[in-house]
Amino acid sequence: MVSHIIGNYLVNQGMISGEQLAGVLKEKRKIRANLGLIAVSEGILSYEEAQEIRAEGESDRAFAENAVEKGYLTEGQIKSMLRKQGNSYMAFAQALENLNVMNIEQLEQYLLEQQQKNGLSFTELEDLKSDDVNRILPIYFPGDTAPFLDAACVAVRTLIRMVDSGIYPFKAFLTNQWEVSNCVIQFVEGEKEFSYAIAGREKELAVVASCYMHEPYEKVDEEVLDVVGEIINCMSGLYASELSQDGIILDLLPPHFYGQIREISAESMLVLPLGVKNHTFYLLINRNNLVKIL
Amino acid sequence: MANILIVDDSRTSRKIIRAMVEEMGHRVIAEADNGEDGFLKFKEWKPDLVTLDITMPGMNGLEALRLMMNEDKNAKVIMVSSAWQKNNMLKAIKLGAKDFLAKPVEEDILQLTITEILRKSGEEDLQVLAVEKEPV
C-alpha cells in the first residue's frame, strides 16, 4: 500500500512520471532493500557515509562488516536493519534508487517537506512507512470519521487481499449523499447493524472485478456486480466475525446490486475513496441501515 | 473423484469453487443458487459431497442442511460462509455438517478439507463392509 500511496503522490506532484512509477513497482517486486539504504532511511548514517562504506564492498555482508569495523554501526543495529529488508517502503525506495529515479536521501527529504506541508506528525510518517493498514488508515480518517475506522480497516485489508495489493486510500469524509452511477450494497442486521457499499461513477467496478477474477471486464454489467457482491460479502463476513468475538450476533443479508443510479444517501455515511490501477472507486460505510439508493 | 453439488447464491462464488474442485479432479454434477433448489438437486443427484453457502435469499444454508441430513444422515456437507460466527458454526455442526470453510475460499484449504472428508468416509465404508462380511 505504501508504495502506491507515495508513488502516486510523487506522480501527482510531477516528481516522477507514471511510466517511471510503473517501472519502479515492477522492480520492487524483484528486490530487497540493501543495508546502506535502510541505514540512511532510519537516520543512522548519512547518504555520504553509506556510499563511502558501500564503495569498499557492494554486498550486504561486506557492508555490514565494514560498517561495524569502522564503528559506524553496531551488530545490534545490523540485526535490526536485516529485519527491515523485506519492508515494502524500503523495497520501494531501493527500486527508485536502482532505476536512478530518485535516491533515498532525496526521497526522505521530499517526504519530510510533504510531512510539514500536510501537517503530519513524525509518528504518522512512520505509520505510513510501516505499510500496515491499521496504522496507515487513521492518517486518512479525520476526527469525525473515527467511529468508522474499524470497519474500514477490515474492508481495506480484505480488498488488498482479494482485489489488488496496490489499493491505496484518499482522505475519508462524512456526507449525507454521494453521487455514483453503480453500486453493490450489503446490509448486516443485528445488535450493531451496518452496511458496506462499493460504488463507482464509470467502469471502476469492472476494474475491481477484473483484478479479483483475473478476467477482463469492460463494463459494469450483472456479472461484474455479482463479483463485487462476493467481495463485499467477504468484507461483511469478516467484520461480522470480528464483532462476534465480543458476543455481537449479526445476520448478513444478501447483497443488492444497482447498475444505474444517481446517488446514495443516508443521514451520515462514510466515504473512503480508494485508488486501484489509475481508477478511483468508493467504499461507503453506514452504521445503520437507513440508506436510500436513487 | 467425487461428484460434487455446489449451493451458493453468488454466481462468482460458484464459478470459483467449480474451477477449484475441477482442478482437483472432481466433477461438479449440479449447482443451485438457493437452499430449496439445493435440496431438490441433492435428492435428485445424490452427490458424494456438497459445498453449501449459509447466507442465501429464500431458504438459507442451515435450513437446507437440516433437510439434507434428514434425507441422508451420511450426507457429506461442507458449510461455506464469509462469517465465522460461533452461533452459525455450532448450529451447522449440530445439524451434521462435516466442516466449515471461510470465504474467500482458498484452494489448498478446500482441497485438504475435501480429501480429509473423503478419506474418512472411505474408512467408514470399509468398516461397514467388514461388519457386513462377518460370519453370523
PDB file of C-alpha atoms in Angstrom, chain A residues 88 107 171 217 223:
ATOM      1  CA  SER A  88       7.610  -2.526   1.461  1.00  0.00           C
ATOM      2  CA  LEU A 107      13.064  10.652  -1.147  1.00  0.00           C
ATOM      3  CA  LYS A 171      -8.955  11.180   2.637  1.00  0.00           C
ATOM      4  CA  TYR A 217     -14.370  -6.977 -17.797  1.00  0.00           C
ATOM      5  CA  GLU A 223     -21.610 -10.347 -13.876  1.00  0.00           C
TER       6      GLU A 223
END
